Amino acid sequence: MRSILCALVVLCLGSVALWAGTDGLRALTSEQARRLAVQNRPRPLPPAVLKDQNGVTFSLAEYRGRRLLIDFIYTRCPTICGVLGADFQRLSGQIAERGPNGPVLLSISFDPDTDTVPTLRAYADLYHADGKLWRIARVADKEALSTMLRTFEVVVIPDALGEFQHNAAIHLVDEYGQLIGIFGYDEAELAGNAAESIER
């Protein structure tokens, strides 16, 4: 009888821990938890100075008043960054067709040592990023880049081959400069629709 009672206590405690750790069973993965956290508590973008594919220096604060879709890449990426690039290329075409008041796109490299302005320019040319509707940029200051990655909860891990393992997503920022949504790299259409439908 005592072993049954102990098992029931352990089961109850485990259930409570599972409920608390998964936000009421709504987030069964860390990615789902990250998305829910942003939906429940939008977070302001950190101040950061970036430089784009044309060598133009700008800050994220300049996007106030515009809706923004952000992804994080490195231009040498042989896999998922190419998928994101193709998705953003398609989205930029769709946004351009809808008129000048739509969202804008920003791809930020987390590899500033390799992704210099000429490298960003080559990536931009490959995917037809015009520098207005869609910018490719880098954050040269390592501390500012770390702060940005923490804010977006982007995990970047160098591997033994000189590449990076990283989580990939599309981040939605509202007109007030708040991160309000995260979409999977395979949810570009959904992200674009969400950006278009934010009440203005």
GROMACS .gro file of C-alpha atoms in nm, residues 31 34 72 80 84 110 152-156 165-169 171:
model
   17
   31GLU     CA    1   1.055   2.637  -2.974
   34ARG     CA    2   0.970   3.060  -2.714
   72PHE     CA    3   1.889   3.540  -3.880
   80ILE     CA    4   1.831   2.628  -4.393
   84LEU     CA    5   1.491   3.136  -4.567
  110PHE     CA    6   2.521   3.641  -3.697
  152PHE     CA    7   1.522   3.688  -3.015
  153GLU     CA    8   1.636   3.368  -2.838
  154VAL     CA    9   1.838   3.265  -3.141
  155VAL     CA   10   2.086   2.991  -3.050
  156VAL     CA   11   2.405   2.982  -3.259
  165GLN     CA   12   2.410   2.506  -3.593
  166HIS     CA   13   2.124   2.746  -3.526
  167ASN     CA   14   1.751   2.763  -3.483
  168ALA     CA   15   1.574   2.918  -3.779
  169ALA     CA   16   1.258   3.124  -3.766
  171HIS     CA   17   1.030   3.700  -3.634
   0.00000   0.00000   0.00000
